[in-house]
CSV table of C-alpha atoms and ligand atoms in Angstrom, one decimal:
chain,number,residue,atom,x,y,z
A,9,UNK,CA,-1.2,-3.9,23.4
A,10,UNK,CA,-2.4,-0.7,25.0
A,11,UNK,CA,-2.7,-2.0,28.6
A,12,UNK,CA,-5.0,0.7,30.0
A,13,UNK,CA,-8.0,-0.4,27.9
A,14,UNK,CA,-6.7,-3.8,26.9
A,15,UNK,CA,-7.1,-3.0,23.2
A,16,UNK,CA,-4.6,-2.8,20.3
A,17,UNK,CA,-3.7,0.5,18.6
A,18,UNK,CA,-4.1,1.4,15.0
A,19,UNK,CA,-2.3,4.5,13.9
A,20,UNK,CA,-1.8,6.2,10.5
A,21,UNK,CA,1.5,7.8,9.5
A,22,UNK,CA,0.9,10.2,6.6
A,23,UNK,CA,4.3,10.1,4.8
A,24,UNK,CA,7.5,8.1,4.9
A,25,UNK,CA,9.5,11.0,6.2
A,26,UNK,CA,7.4,10.9,9.4
A,27,UNK,CA,7.9,7.1,9.9
A,28,UNK,CA,10.6,7.5,12.6
A,29,UNK,CA,8.1,9.6,14.6
A,30,UNK,CA,5.5,6.9,14.6
A,31,UNK,CA,7.2,3.5,14.4
A,32,UNK,CA,8.3,3.0,18.0
A,33,UNK,CA,6.4,0.0,19.5
A,34,UNK,CA,5.0,-1.3,16.2
A,35,UNK,CA,6.3,-4.4,14.6
A,36,UNK,CA,3.4,-4.8,12.2
A,37,UNK,CA,3.2,-2.2,9.4
A,38,UNK,CA,0.7,-1.9,6.5
A,39,UNK,CA,2.1,0.0,3.6
A,40,UNK,CA,-0.4,1.7,1.3
A,41,UNK,CA,-0.1,3.6,-2.0
A,42,UNK,CA,-3.6,3.6,-3.4
A,43,UNK,CA,-2.6,5.4,-6.6
A,44,UNK,CA,-1.2,3.0,-7.7
A,45,UNK,CA,1.7,0.9,-6.4
A,46,UNK,CA,0.1,-1.1,-3.6
A,47,UNK,CA,-3.2,-1.5,-5.7
A,48,UNK,CA,-1.0,-2.9,-8.5
A,49,UNK,CA,0.9,-5.2,-6.1
A,50,UNK,CA,-2.3,-6.6,-4.5
A,51,UNK,CA,-3.7,-7.2,-8.0
A,52,UNK,CA,-0.5,-8.9,-9.2
A,53,UNK,CA,-0.5,-11.3,-6.3
A,54,UNK,CA,-4.2,-12.0,-6.7
A,55,UNK,CA,-3.6,-12.8,-10.4
A,56,UNK,CA,-0.9,-15.3,-9.7
A,57,UNK,CA,2.3,-13.3,-9.9
A,58,UNK,CA,4.7,-15.3,-7.7
A,59,UNK,CA,6.4,-12.4,-6.1
A,60,UNK,CA,7.2,-8.7,-6.4
A,61,UNK,CA,10.6,-7.4,-5.4
A,62,UNK,CA,10.2,-3.8,-4.2
A,63,UNK,CA,13.1,-1.7,-5.5
A,64,UNK,CA,13.8,1.8,-4.3
A,65,UNK,CA,15.9,3.2,-7.1
A,66,UNK,CA,16.1,3.0,-10.9
A,67,UNK,CA,19.8,2.0,-10.7
A,68,UNK,CA,18.9,-1.0,-8.6
A,69,UNK,CA,16.1,-1.8,-11.1
A,70,UNK,CA,18.5,-1.6,-14.0
A,71,UNK,CA,20.9,-4.0,-12.2
A,72,UNK,CA,18.1,-6.5,-11.8
A,73,UNK,CA,17.1,-6.1,-15.4
A,74,UNK,CA,20.7,-7.0,-16.4
A,75,UNK,CA,20.4,-10.1,-14.2
A,76,UNK,CA,17.4,-11.2,-16.3
A,77,UNK,CA,14.5,-10.2,-14.0
A,78,UNK,CA,11.2,-8.9,-15.4
A,79,UNK,CA,11.4,-5.3,-14.2
A,80,UNK,CA,8.7,-2.7,-13.9
A,81,UNK,CA,9.5,1.0,-13.4
A,82,UNK,CA,7.3,4.0,-12.9
A,83,UNK,CA,8.2,7.6,-12.2
A,84,UNK,CA,5.7,10.5,-12.0
A,85,UNK,CA,3.0,8.2,-13.2
A,86,UNK,CA,4.6,7.1,-16.5
A,87,UNK,CA,6.5,4.0,-17.5
A,88,UNK,CA,10.2,4.7,-17.4
A,89,UNK,CA,12.0,4.4,-20.8
A,90,UNK,CA,13.8,1.1,-21.2
A,91,UNK,CA,11.3,-0.9,-19.1
A,92,UNK,CA,8.4,-2.9,-20.5
A,93,UNK,CA,6.1,-2.6,-17.5
A,94,UNK,CA,4.9,0.2,-15.3
A,95,UNK,CA,2.5,0.5,-12.4
A,96,UNK,CA,-0.9,0.0,-13.9
A,97,UNK,CA,-2.9,-2.7,-12.0
A,98,UNK,CA,-4.3,-3.9,-15.3
A,99,UNK,CA,-0.9,-4.8,-16.6
A,100,UNK,CA,-0.5,-7.3,-13.8
A,101,UNK,CA,-3.6,-9.2,-14.9
A,102,UNK,CA,-1.6,-10.5,-17.8
A,103,UNK,CA,-1.6,-14.4,-17.7
A,104,UNK,CA,2.0,-14.3,-19.0
A,105,UNK,CA,3.1,-13.0,-15.6
A,106,UNK,CA,1.6,-15.9,-13.7
A,107,UNK,CA,4.2,-17.7,-11.7
A,108,UNK,CA,6.8,-15.1,-12.4
A,109,UNK,CA,8.8,-12.8,-10.0
A,110,UNK,CA,8.7,-9.1,-11.0
A,111,UNK,CA,11.0,-6.4,-9.7
A,112,UNK,CA,9.1,-3.1,-9.3
A,113,UNK,CA,10.3,0.4,-8.6
A,114,UNK,CA,7.8,3.3,-8.2
A,115,UNK,CA,8.0,7.0,-7.3
A,116,UNK,CA,6.8,6.5,-3.7
A,117,UNK,CA,5.2,3.1,-3.0
A,118,UNK,CA,8.2,0.8,-3.3
A,119,UNK,CA,10.4,3.3,-1.4
A,120,UNK,CA,7.9,3.3,1.5
A,121,UNK,CA,8.0,-0.6,1.6
A,122,UNK,CA,11.8,-0.5,1.8
A,123,UNK,CA,11.6,2.1,4.6
A,124,UNK,CA,9.3,-0.3,6.6
A,125,UNK,CA,11.3,-3.4,5.8
A,126,UNK,CA,13.1,-3.7,9.1
A,127,UNK,CA,9.9,-4.4,10.9
A,128,UNK,CA,8.9,-8.0,11.8
A,129,UNK,CA,5.8,-8.0,9.6
A,130,UNK,CA,5.2,-5.8,6.6
A,131,UNK,CA,2.0,-6.3,4.6
A,132,UNK,CA,0.5,-4.5,1.7
A,133,UNK,CA,-2.8,-2.7,1.8
A,134,UNK,CA,-5.1,-0.9,-0.6
A,135,UNK,CA,-8.8,-0.2,-1.0
A,136,UNK,CA,-8.8,-3.2,-3.3
A,137,UNK,CA,-8.0,-5.7,-0.5
A,138,UNK,CA,-9.6,-3.7,2.4
A,139,UNK,CA,-11.9,-6.2,4.0
A,140,UNK,CA,-9.6,-9.3,3.7
A,141,UNK,CA,-6.7,-7.2,5.1
A,142,UNK,CA,-8.8,-5.8,8.0
A,143,UNK,CA,-10.2,-9.3,8.9
A,144,UNK,CA,-6.6,-10.6,9.0
A,145,UNK,CA,-5.4,-7.6,11.1
A,146,UNK,CA,-8.2,-8.2,13.6
A,147,UNK,CA,-7.1,-11.8,14.0
A,148,UNK,CA,-3.5,-10.8,14.7
A,149,UNK,CA,-4.2,-9.1,18.0
A,150,UNK,CA,-1.2,-6.8,17.5
A,151,UNK,CA,-0.7,-3.0,17.2
A,152,UNK,CA,-0.9,-1.9,13.6
A,153,UNK,CA,0.9,1.1,12.0
A,154,UNK,CA,-0.4,2.1,8.6
A,155,UNK,CA,2.3,3.8,6.5
A,156,UNK,CA,1.0,6.0,3.7
A,157,UNK,CA,3.4,6.4,0.8
A,158,UNK,CA,2.2,9.9,0.1
A,159,UNK,CA,3.7,11.9,-2.7
A,160,UNK,CA,7.4,12.6,-2.5
A,161,UNK,CA,7.3,12.7,1.3
A,162,UNK,CA,4.1,14.8,1.4
A,163,UNK,CA,0.6,14.1,2.6
A,164,UNK,CA,-1.8,12.8,-0.1
A,165,UNK,CA,-5.6,12.4,0.0
A,166,UNK,CA,-6.0,8.9,-1.5
A,167,UNK,CA,-3.7,7.2,1.0
A,168,UNK,CA,-5.3,9.1,3.8
A,169,UNK,CA,-8.7,7.9,2.8
A,170,UNK,CA,-7.4,4.3,2.7
A,171,UNK,CA,-5.6,4.7,6.1
A,172,UNK,CA,-8.9,6.1,7.4
A,173,UNK,CA,-10.9,3.1,6.0
A,174,UNK,CA,-8.5,0.6,7.7
A,175,UNK,CA,-8.7,2.6,11.0
A,176,UNK,CA,-12.5,2.8,10.9
A,177,UNK,CA,-12.9,-0.9,10.2
A,178,UNK,CA,-10.4,-1.9,13.0
A,179,UNK,CA,-12.0,0.4,15.5
A,180,UNK,CA,-15.4,-0.9,14.6
A,181,UNK,CA,-14.2,-4.5,15.3
A,182,UNK,CA,-14.1,-3.3,19.0
A,183,UNK,CA,-10.5,-4.5,19.4
A,184,UNK,CA,-8.7,-1.3,18.5
A,185,UNK,CA,-8.2,2.3,19.5
A,186,UNK,CA,-6.3,5.2,18.0
A,187,UNK,CA,-4.4,7.8,19.9
A,188,UNK,CA,-2.8,9.9,17.2
A,189,UNK,CA,-4.6,12.9,15.6
A,190,UNK,CA,-3.4,11.7,12.2
A,191,UNK,CA,-5.5,8.5,12.7
A,192,UNK,CA,-8.6,10.4,13.8
A,193,UNK,CA,-8.2,12.8,10.9
A,194,UNK,CA,-7.8,10.0,8.4
A,195,UNK,CA,-10.9,8.3,9.7
A,196,UNK,CA,-13.0,11.5,9.3
A,197,UNK,CA,-11.7,12.1,5.8
A,198,UNK,CA,-12.5,8.5,4.9
A,199,UNK,CA,-16.0,8.9,6.2
A,200,UNK,CA,-16.7,12.1,4.2
A,201,UNK,CA,-15.2,10.6,1.1
A,202,UNK,CA,-16.5,7.0,1.1
A,203,UNK,CA,-19.8,7.5,-0.8
A,204,UNK,CA,-18.0,8.8,-3.8
A,205,UNK,CA,-14.2,8.6,-3.6
A,206,UNK,CA,-13.7,9.3,-7.3
A,207,UNK,CA,-15.5,12.7,-7.1
A,208,UNK,CA,-13.9,13.4,-3.7
A,209,UNK,CA,-10.5,13.0,-5.2
A,210,UNK,CA,-11.2,15.2,-8.2
A,211,UNK,CA,-8.8,17.9,-7.2
A,212,UNK,CA,-6.1,15.6,-5.7
A,213,UNK,CA,-2.7,16.1,-7.2
A,214,UNK,CA,-2.0,12.5,-8.3
A,215,UNK,CA,-5.5,12.1,-9.7
A,216,UNK,CA,-4.9,15.1,-11.9
A,217,UNK,CA,-1.5,13.7,-12.9
A,218,UNK,CA,-3.0,10.4,-13.8
A,219,UNK,CA,-5.9,12.0,-15.7
A,220,UNK,CA,-3.3,14.0,-17.8
A,221,UNK,CA,-1.7,10.6,-18.6
A,222,UNK,CA,-5.2,9.2,-19.7
A,223,UNK,CA,-5.2,6.8,-16.7
A,224,UNK,CA,-8.7,7.4,-15.3
A,225,UNK,CA,-9.5,3.7,-15.7
A,226,UNK,CA,-6.6,2.9,-13.3
A,227,UNK,CA,-7.9,5.4,-10.8
A,228,UNK,CA,-11.5,3.9,-10.9
A,229,UNK,CA,-10.0,0.5,-10.4
A,230,UNK,CA,-7.8,1.5,-7.5
A,231,UNK,CA,-10.7,3.2,-5.8
A,232,UNK,CA,-12.9,0.1,-5.9
A,233,UNK,CA,-13.0,-1.6,-2.5
A,234,UNK,CA,-12.8,-5.3,-2.2
A,235,UNK,CA,-12.2,-6.5,-5.8
A,236,UNK,CA,-9.2,-8.4,-4.5
A,237,UNK,CA,-8.6,-10.8,-1.6
A,238,UNK,CA,-4.8,-11.2,-1.7
A,239,UNK,CA,-2.7,-9.9,1.1
A,240,UNK,CA,1.0,-9.5,0.0
A,241,UNK,CA,3.5,-9.9,2.7
A,242,UNK,CA,7.2,-9.1,2.7
A,243,UNK,CA,9.3,-12.3,3.1
A,244,UNK,CA,13.1,-12.1,2.6
A,245,UNK,CA,12.8,-9.0,0.6
A,246,UNK,CA,10.0,-10.3,-1.7
A,247,UNK,CA,6.3,-9.6,-1.6
A,248,UNK,CA,4.5,-13.0,-1.7
A,249,UNK,CA,0.9,-14.2,-1.0
A,250,UNK,CA,0.3,-14.3,2.8
A,251,UNK,CA,-1.4,-17.7,2.5
A,252,UNK,CA,1.8,-19.2,1.2
A,253,UNK,CA,3.8,-18.1,4.2
A,254,UNK,CA,3.7,-21.1,6.5
A,255,UNK,CA,5.1,-19.9,9.8
A,256,UNK,CA,3.4,-17.5,12.1
A,257,UNK,CA,4.1,-13.9,11.1
B,309,MLT,C1,4.0,5.7,-6.6
B,309,MLT,O1,4.6,4.8,-6.2
B,309,MLT,O2,4.2,6.9,-6.4
B,309,MLT,C2,2.8,5.5,-7.5
B,309,MLT,O3,2.3,4.3,-7.5
B,309,MLT,C3,2.7,6.4,-8.7
B,309,MLT,C4,1.9,5.8,-9.8
B,309,MLT,O4,2.3,5.0,-10.6
B,309,MLT,O5,0.7,6.2,-10.0
């Protein structure tokens, strides 16, 4: 709690390599990777997937595959050879995945989750679960750090927009302030993008990458606010639905 004004802080960290500069004093982290890892994870949990194991490397993913897990793997936007599933939110709407645990490795998103995992509370955010996530964050009365997965440790626009949306909503609740310039910048970028995020992101590097892979439908889905209510939370190394975690987080 920021004692001078008696409000909580919400701050945005633009890339995993900067996490150590921002993390001090925060024990609640929201990890975001709008295109597409955290949008896919929120969608999977919403559609009844029991849990997602976030995996940082392909080697770890192959080990879990040998152990019999369903394993999804994406690198540079494409499904990795030897794996059946990738990172499209649509693939997690498959009723056959209901009740199953899936291990997932992605270029940036799952690595960012693993970087944040030592924190007391790690939840997953996206534009898809924006309002339910922000309502829950307001109820927590705790400082919130939003960790953007970025692209290979660099800033990206889509995560910045989502970080700005979360910041804007929390500040508008009257309970939060931001100190960092990154958070102020994210909020202003969100405000200039929010009326047409798809067009705003036309030139963004990952949108271009996904367009080249014919994945525009995934982009439209990931940029649709509030089509999901689920809030995945990390519990013993597995992302599960927040409403199934009994104890206070
Ligand atoms: C990532 O983790 O970098 C992404 O989700 C990439 C993608 O699948 O679009």
